[in-house]
Amino acid sequence: MFDKSIYEERRKNLRKKIKSGLVYLPGNIDSPMNYRANQLPFRQDSSFLYFFGIDKPGFAGLIDVDNNKDYLYGNDFDIDDVIWMGQMPTVSDLGKTIGAEGIGEKVKLDNVLKSAIKGGRKIHYLPPYKADIVIEIERVLGIKTSFVNDFVSEELIKAIIELRDIKTDIEIAEMEKALDISYEMLSMIMSKARAGIIEQQLVGKMEGILSQRGSHYSFPIILTKNGETLHNHNHSNVLENGDLLLVDSGAESPEYYASDITRTFPVSGKFTDKQKAIYQIVLDAQMEAIKEIKPGVMNKTLHLIAAKVIASGLKNLGFLKGNIDDIVANGAHALFFPHGLGHMIGLDVHDMENYGENFVGYTGGLKRSEQFGLAFLRLAKELKTGNVITIEPGIYFIPDLIKQWKAENKLSEYINYEKAEEYIGFGGIRIEDDILVTKNGHRVLGKAIPKTVEEIESIMGTR
Ligand code: GLY
Ligand code: MN
């Protein structure tokens, strides 16, 4: 946990942004895996972690905006709990570690909320993403589950996004701890990948590093020679020379901040000419977008910069035709780059997406495009000092998409479908880094993980 002053400061800043009422932040509850006493690994809710820091199930935080007081609710352990799980500090003691008043009988929260409702006080809560929390909200606030999402507090969502949007030095230091683990995982994979290994064996080695470091992945590992499937969690293939291996993964730091890095490299250790040409376009797109990062730039602009580099590279290779601006304006490049350039990252790998993607990525009256490709851009807004974002362009040859667009004759004035069909089976390439927006520009976070053709071939050549 951070020092209690951090949590006090965060709650104070939140109170300043909320006009009146109570902020109710339920922490996560244990989730059974297959029967009640056998639980899935616990992950605390990130909003609760941010303001109350306690990494244990079954707690709730209450911020009384009108009376300037913060409460931590939970049930004190009884002797039965101690027999199975050992001693635990009292809720009152836990409260002291975060500068809140700890109350060891959770039922008291129900009464506080009930009388607040009776007194006509506003109770702010966030959109729940777990069924058990929806039910808990129904129970304590008396809102039927199907209406729980209709009464979430937009005022609270916007206030918290304003706070969590800007990462402080201690948060960046946490993300760099997660990135140290990413560095270790990817360096290991580049030295271990070779023909004959099953993808799952490499996933296991990565999970071993996470476990040894007392960490956990920030999202399930993507490690695949079929990188054209964007979130491919099938790890059953045997690697062969000639394959490209796409590894998209992240770790959590001790305080649960995420990393998210993608590298794509040849199983043989040497790119073929065909692979090198596509790889270099993706790398150029990533580097060009990163180069332009500074406060005041719209992330949508960065996406379009990357899209133009991709369009121009693919035009040079004969996949696209026509004017680059027209190709991008019409979304023809999205046949090969069908996702957004990146997202915010912090306590969540897609930071704060549980509040609603558009609240996080489309502030200031921005409208989300409906065009295939651009519509999937999660983050379009203007960047500010202290934002941390991912930049992750890619080029993919997705057989079903190519076939579908070809059958529809879609944008055929810009697309050479015969050439695209030749690359079915090529796979996909994505390159991703995590970048801090600084006062004067940006800083790519973490130790440099090999990503140029030369760097990758050189590290893999030492296997
Ligand atoms: N790295 C996984 C994602 O950003 O969706
Ligand atoms: Mn990502």
XYZ file of C-alpha atoms and ligand atoms in Angstrom:
469
model
C 0.000 0.000 0.000
C 1.040 3.596 -0.507
C 1.419 5.953 2.423
C -1.919 6.969 3.918
C -1.381 10.585 2.843
C -1.802 9.447 -0.784
C -5.289 8.056 -0.135
C -6.240 11.072 2.013
C -5.158 13.419 -0.732
C -7.032 11.490 -3.436
C -10.257 11.509 -1.408
C -9.821 15.191 -0.585
C -9.404 15.962 -4.289
C -12.527 13.951 -5.083
C -14.563 15.734 -2.409
C -13.599 19.062 -4.003
C -15.048 17.909 -7.320
C -18.353 16.519 -6.026
C -21.005 19.055 -5.043
C -22.783 17.125 -2.311
C -23.927 13.752 -1.052
C -22.211 10.450 -0.358
C -19.819 8.525 -2.592
C -20.390 4.795 -2.199
C -17.502 2.648 -3.470
C -18.065 -1.069 -2.957
C -14.861 -3.110 -3.092
C -14.897 -6.450 -4.856
C -16.131 -9.642 -3.243
C -14.513 -13.065 -3.552
C -15.779 -14.994 -6.589
C -16.175 -18.756 -6.245
C -14.480 -20.842 -8.901
C -16.536 -24.037 -8.662
C -17.924 -24.117 -5.128
C -18.269 -21.493 -2.445
C -15.082 -22.158 -0.485
C -12.859 -22.361 -3.579
C -12.243 -18.849 -4.850
C -10.806 -17.391 -8.044
C -7.712 -15.231 -7.482
C -8.926 -11.981 -5.943
C -8.515 -8.690 -7.789
C -9.659 -5.587 -5.964
C -11.786 -3.036 -7.789
C -9.533 -0.285 -9.133
C -11.717 2.637 -7.990
C -11.763 1.226 -4.465
C -7.999 0.627 -4.625
C -7.391 4.175 -5.803
C -9.256 5.819 -2.924
C -9.097 3.203 -0.150
C -6.067 1.031 -1.006
C -7.179 -2.077 0.916
C -6.532 -5.178 -1.136
C -9.015 -7.520 0.532
C -12.465 -8.756 -0.397
C -15.719 -7.624 1.168
C -14.978 -3.999 2.045
C -16.764 -0.816 1.033
C -15.712 2.812 1.144
C -17.950 5.755 1.865
C -16.937 9.361 1.277
C -19.221 11.841 2.970
C -18.805 14.953 0.864
C -21.049 17.144 3.034
C -19.339 16.312 6.331
C -15.773 15.855 5.096
C -15.451 12.320 6.463
C -14.359 9.013 4.964
C -15.347 5.578 6.204
C -14.065 2.083 5.549
C -16.672 -0.627 6.183
C -15.945 -4.329 6.584
C -16.560 -7.189 8.960
C -14.012 -7.810 11.686
C -12.646 -11.353 11.662
C -14.088 -13.750 14.187
C -12.332 -16.839 15.572
C -13.637 -19.056 12.734
C -11.994 -16.788 10.169
C -8.773 -16.717 12.172
C -8.643 -20.532 12.301
C -8.758 -20.774 8.493
C -7.004 -17.613 7.404
C -4.873 -16.405 10.300
C -4.982 -13.110 12.121
C -6.177 -9.946 10.439
C -5.996 -6.363 11.650
C -9.314 -4.937 12.795
C -11.192 -2.755 10.346
C -10.537 0.134 12.692
C -6.766 -0.463 12.390
C -7.007 -0.913 8.626
C -8.895 2.387 8.449
C -6.011 4.117 10.245
C -3.567 2.948 7.551
C -5.502 4.918 4.932
C -6.717 7.842 7.060
C -10.368 6.742 7.132
C -12.607 5.746 10.015
C -12.799 1.953 10.036
C -16.096 0.380 11.027
C -15.960 -3.373 11.690
C -19.647 -4.152 11.181
C -20.554 -3.827 7.541
C -24.274 -3.902 8.226
C -23.913 -0.405 9.668
C -23.271 0.841 6.136
C -26.734 -0.387 5.119
C -28.264 1.762 7.828
C -26.239 4.847 6.892
C -27.262 4.493 3.255
C -30.901 3.839 4.109
C -31.176 6.925 6.268
C -29.322 9.007 3.660
C -31.884 7.926 1.067
C -34.701 8.813 3.450
C -33.115 12.211 4.037
C -33.037 12.833 0.288
C -29.249 12.838 0.067
C -27.599 11.998 -3.250
C -25.691 8.708 -3.274
C -23.089 8.577 -6.004
C -21.985 5.227 -7.353
C -20.099 3.959 -10.405
C -21.285 1.560 -13.133
C -20.814 -1.925 -11.690
C -19.211 -4.563 -13.932
C -19.790 -7.604 -11.726
C -23.136 -9.214 -11.097
C -22.555 -9.578 -7.371
C -21.954 -5.833 -7.028
C -25.115 -5.096 -9.037
C -27.015 -7.239 -6.551
C -25.276 -5.525 -3.623
C -26.307 -2.122 -4.988
C -29.874 -3.338 -5.332
C -29.764 -4.585 -1.746
C -28.330 -1.460 -0.137
C -29.830 1.252 -2.335
C -33.108 -0.462 -3.195
C -32.647 0.034 -6.977
C -33.810 -2.938 -9.027
C -30.908 -4.662 -10.776
C -32.171 -3.821 -14.261
C -32.162 -0.110 -13.361
C -28.834 0.011 -11.501
C -27.030 1.307 -14.587
C -29.591 4.074 -15.118
C -28.777 5.774 -11.835
C -24.980 5.791 -11.885
C -23.452 9.172 -11.104
C -22.058 10.924 -14.163
C -20.737 13.595 -11.841
C -18.701 10.946 -9.995
C -17.510 9.256 -13.200
C -16.245 12.553 -14.625
C -14.631 13.618 -11.350
C -12.736 10.349 -10.932
C -11.606 10.307 -14.557
C -10.166 13.805 -14.104
C -8.125 12.535 -11.153
C -6.990 9.159 -12.487
C -6.272 10.579 -15.940
C -3.120 12.272 -14.645
C -0.529 9.871 -13.280
C 1.720 11.031 -10.447
C 5.370 10.076 -10.019
C 4.583 7.204 -7.643
C 2.092 5.784 -10.097
C 4.593 6.001 -12.946
C 7.186 4.291 -10.743
C 4.655 1.478 -10.199
C 4.056 1.132 -13.921
C 7.785 0.900 -14.461
C 7.916 -1.974 -11.952
C 5.301 -3.763 -14.041
C 7.344 -2.934 -17.140
C 10.445 -4.499 -15.557
C 8.485 -7.737 -15.456
C 7.390 -7.251 -19.069
C 11.025 -6.762 -20.023
C 11.972 -9.971 -18.257
C 9.107 -11.928 -19.839
C 9.746 -10.752 -23.389
C 13.528 -11.129 -23.214
C 12.980 -14.683 -21.981
C 10.489 -15.438 -24.777
C 12.824 -14.090 -27.453
C 15.545 -16.395 -26.171
C 13.294 -19.468 -25.791
C 11.042 -19.332 -28.864
C 12.097 -21.873 -31.450
C 10.640 -24.411 -33.838
C 9.064 -27.407 -32.130
C 7.837 -25.573 -29.013
C 4.114 -25.379 -28.305
C 2.811 -21.850 -27.672
C 1.411 -22.932 -24.294
C 4.904 -23.903 -23.106
C 5.998 -20.316 -23.620
C 2.840 -18.995 -21.937
C 3.687 -21.217 -18.964
C 7.188 -19.789 -18.771
C 5.773 -16.259 -18.803
C 3.269 -17.098 -16.090
C 6.168 -18.580 -14.129
C 7.974 -15.240 -14.180
C 4.796 -13.439 -13.117
C 4.263 -15.854 -10.279
C 7.883 -15.760 -9.111
C 7.658 -11.972 -8.971
C 4.451 -12.145 -6.914
C 2.696 -10.495 -9.829
C -0.225 -11.422 -12.017
C -0.999 -10.674 -15.627
C -2.873 -7.426 -16.250
C -4.922 -9.364 -18.870
C -4.705 -12.960 -20.085
C -1.558 -13.492 -22.164
C -1.889 -13.391 -25.944
C 0.888 -15.495 -27.479
C 0.184 -16.789 -30.942
C 1.520 -17.513 -34.375
C -1.937 -16.562 -35.654
C -1.587 -12.926 -34.736
C -4.257 -11.928 -37.257
C -6.781 -12.841 -34.545
C -6.395 -9.748 -32.380
C -7.029 -11.332 -28.997
C -6.025 -14.908 -29.709
C -6.037 -17.008 -26.535
C -5.559 -20.344 -28.264
C -2.050 -21.511 -27.360
C -2.090 -24.993 -28.818
C 0.035 -24.512 -31.953
C 3.489 -25.922 -32.464
C 5.875 -23.175 -33.591
C 7.652 -23.644 -36.875
C 10.411 -21.820 -38.672
C 8.772 -19.250 -40.915
C 6.118 -18.361 -38.317
C 5.804 -14.939 -36.765
C 5.056 -15.042 -33.049
C 2.915 -12.226 -31.619
C 3.153 -11.763 -27.847
C 0.850 -9.187 -26.217
C 1.064 -9.261 -22.446
C 1.277 -7.246 -19.276
C 2.037 -7.534 -15.591
C 0.701 -5.883 -12.464
C 2.979 -3.965 -10.096
C 2.780 -4.480 -6.295
C 0.119 -1.718 -6.186
C -1.700 -3.203 -9.192
C -0.609 -0.800 -11.914
C -0.453 -2.400 -15.344
C 1.996 -2.782 -18.166
C 0.950 -3.746 -21.695
C 3.595 -4.537 -24.310
C 3.405 -6.263 -27.666
C 6.274 -7.626 -29.677
C 6.167 -9.735 -32.838
C 9.192 -11.684 -33.984
C 10.190 -14.591 -36.227
C 10.384 -18.028 -34.629
C 13.500 -18.752 -36.698
C 15.215 -15.636 -35.339
C 15.411 -14.084 -38.821
C 12.642 -12.210 -40.622
C 11.945 -13.264 -44.206
C 11.996 -10.386 -46.696
C 8.202 -10.511 -46.871
C 7.896 -10.335 -43.075
C 10.527 -7.639 -42.776
C 8.708 -5.362 -45.218
C 5.410 -5.531 -43.304
C 7.159 -5.364 -39.919
C 9.000 -2.202 -40.902
C 5.744 -0.477 -41.847
C 4.221 -1.255 -38.438
C 7.378 -0.103 -36.686
C 7.467 3.123 -38.704
C 3.799 3.738 -37.862
C 4.483 3.220 -34.165
C 7.608 5.408 -34.130
C 5.949 8.204 -36.144
C 2.972 8.266 -33.767
C 5.201 8.200 -30.682
C 7.330 11.031 -32.063
C 4.303 13.330 -32.156
C 3.176 12.721 -28.566
C 3.022 15.887 -26.508
C 0.432 17.767 -24.453
C -2.281 19.309 -26.599
C -2.172 16.695 -29.377
C -5.350 14.736 -30.018
C -4.877 11.001 -29.757
C -7.132 10.716 -32.806
C -4.502 12.689 -34.723
C -1.876 10.150 -33.660
C -4.135 7.329 -34.824
C -4.472 8.984 -38.230
C -0.704 9.562 -38.462
C -0.157 5.833 -37.887
C -2.944 5.009 -40.348
C -1.266 7.114 -43.036
C 2.123 5.457 -42.500
C 0.419 2.068 -42.798
C -1.561 3.125 -45.873
C 1.503 4.502 -47.560
C 3.632 1.440 -46.751
C 0.921 -0.916 -47.985
C 0.444 1.164 -51.115
C 4.176 0.848 -51.859
C 3.842 -2.916 -51.578
C 0.815 -2.968 -53.863
C -1.968 -3.736 -51.354
C -3.594 -0.315 -51.642
C -3.956 2.152 -54.463
C -4.937 5.792 -54.885
C -4.305 8.881 -52.835
C -3.141 8.210 -49.241
C -5.424 10.851 -47.719
C -8.399 9.372 -49.581
C -7.483 5.822 -48.555
C -7.399 6.842 -44.888
C -10.430 9.153 -45.069
C -12.463 6.282 -46.517
C -11.087 3.729 -44.079
C -9.642 1.365 -46.711
C -6.460 0.835 -44.638
C -8.676 -0.563 -41.858
C -8.922 -3.824 -43.762
C -5.352 -4.344 -42.524
C -5.413 -2.145 -39.366
C -8.888 -2.731 -37.964
C -8.394 -1.389 -34.430
C -7.543 1.790 -32.592
C -4.020 3.023 -31.940
C -4.227 2.499 -28.199
C -5.752 3.276 -24.843
C -5.039 4.812 -21.479
C -3.229 2.583 -19.022
C -2.923 2.776 -15.237
C -4.587 0.746 -12.513
C -6.460 -1.014 -15.302
C -4.792 -2.125 -18.478
C -7.553 -0.311 -20.374
C -7.665 2.334 -17.725
C -11.078 3.280 -16.355
C -12.966 1.582 -19.164
C -15.446 0.320 -16.591
C -16.700 3.923 -16.345
C -17.574 3.860 -20.058
C -15.131 4.128 -22.967
C -16.579 7.380 -24.234
C -16.279 9.114 -20.858
C -12.576 8.219 -20.818
C -11.667 8.695 -24.463
C -14.128 11.172 -25.944
C -14.396 14.187 -23.632
C -14.896 17.782 -24.748
C -17.794 17.139 -27.103
C -15.832 14.713 -29.287
C -17.960 12.356 -31.342
C -16.930 8.791 -31.992
C -16.624 7.884 -35.644
C -18.916 5.190 -37.001
C -16.454 4.153 -39.703
C -15.068 0.613 -39.479
C -11.651 0.859 -37.845
C -11.859 4.403 -36.498
C -14.972 3.403 -34.563
C -12.778 1.080 -32.482
C -10.479 3.899 -31.365
C -10.961 3.894 -27.589
C -9.056 7.102 -26.972
C -9.501 10.136 -29.202
C -9.171 13.062 -26.804
C -6.472 15.669 -26.370
C -3.460 14.445 -24.425
C -2.308 16.095 -21.224
C 0.900 16.000 -19.221
C 0.707 12.962 -16.950
C -1.399 10.794 -19.260
C -0.018 7.324 -19.892
C -1.150 5.711 -23.124
C -0.316 2.736 -25.286
C 0.698 3.094 -28.919
C 0.010 -0.194 -30.677
C -0.493 -0.132 -34.421
C -0.677 -3.375 -36.340
C -1.093 -4.946 -39.763
C -3.142 -8.127 -40.053
C -4.278 -10.381 -42.857
C -7.630 -11.627 -41.587
C -8.947 -14.221 -44.059
C -12.643 -13.766 -43.265
C -12.460 -9.992 -43.428
C -10.590 -10.007 -46.732
C -13.115 -12.480 -48.178
C -16.095 -10.513 -46.897
C -14.894 -7.139 -48.172
C -13.927 -8.670 -51.505
C -17.370 -10.276 -51.877
C -18.931 -6.880 -51.152
C -16.493 -5.215 -53.531
C -15.944 -2.808 -50.679
C -13.665 0.170 -51.376
C -12.283 -1.742 -54.349
C -11.054 1.505 -55.869
C -8.434 1.536 -53.082
C -7.794 -2.146 -52.366
C -5.937 -4.730 -54.420
C -7.769 -7.823 -53.220
C -5.645 -10.256 -55.255
C -2.544 -9.040 -53.446
C -4.313 -9.200 -50.053
C -5.376 -12.798 -50.762
C -1.772 -13.752 -51.480
C -0.982 -12.870 -47.843
C -3.672 -15.034 -46.270
C -1.718 -17.185 -43.822
C 0.863 -14.464 -43.174
C -0.611 -13.773 -39.714
C -0.437 -10.393 -38.012
C 2.055 -7.954 -36.585
C 1.504 -5.559 -33.693
C 4.061 -3.492 -31.782
C 3.066 -1.817 -28.526
C 4.726 0.374 -25.903
C 3.485 2.383 -22.924
C 4.179 6.096 -23.101
C 4.027 8.931 -20.598
C 3.019 12.364 -21.856
C 5.499 14.825 -20.339
C 5.490 18.630 -20.196
C 7.754 18.850 -23.208
C 6.812 15.728 -25.096
C 6.848 12.132 -23.978
C 8.838 9.302 -22.456
C 8.561 5.662 -23.481
C 8.292 3.910 -20.127
C 10.367 0.931 -19.021
C 13.632 -0.540 -20.222
C 13.901 -0.709 -24.003
C 12.668 -4.103 -25.225
C 14.161 -5.064 -28.616
C 11.909 -3.926 -31.439
C 13.872 -2.958 -34.528
C 14.559 -5.741 -37.031
C 18.273 -5.547 -36.171
C 17.695 -5.621 -32.388
C 15.364 -8.602 -32.614
C 17.576 -10.574 -34.974
C 20.595 -9.778 -32.867
C 19.079 -10.936 -29.526
C 17.535 -13.987 -31.160
C 20.831 -14.795 -32.863
C 22.402 -15.424 -29.463
C 20.012 -18.282 -28.600
N -3.035 -5.502 -25.044
C -4.399 -5.871 -25.134
C -5.247 -4.728 -25.508
O -4.832 -3.607 -25.422
O -6.406 -4.908 -25.838
Mn -2.938 -2.576 -25.322
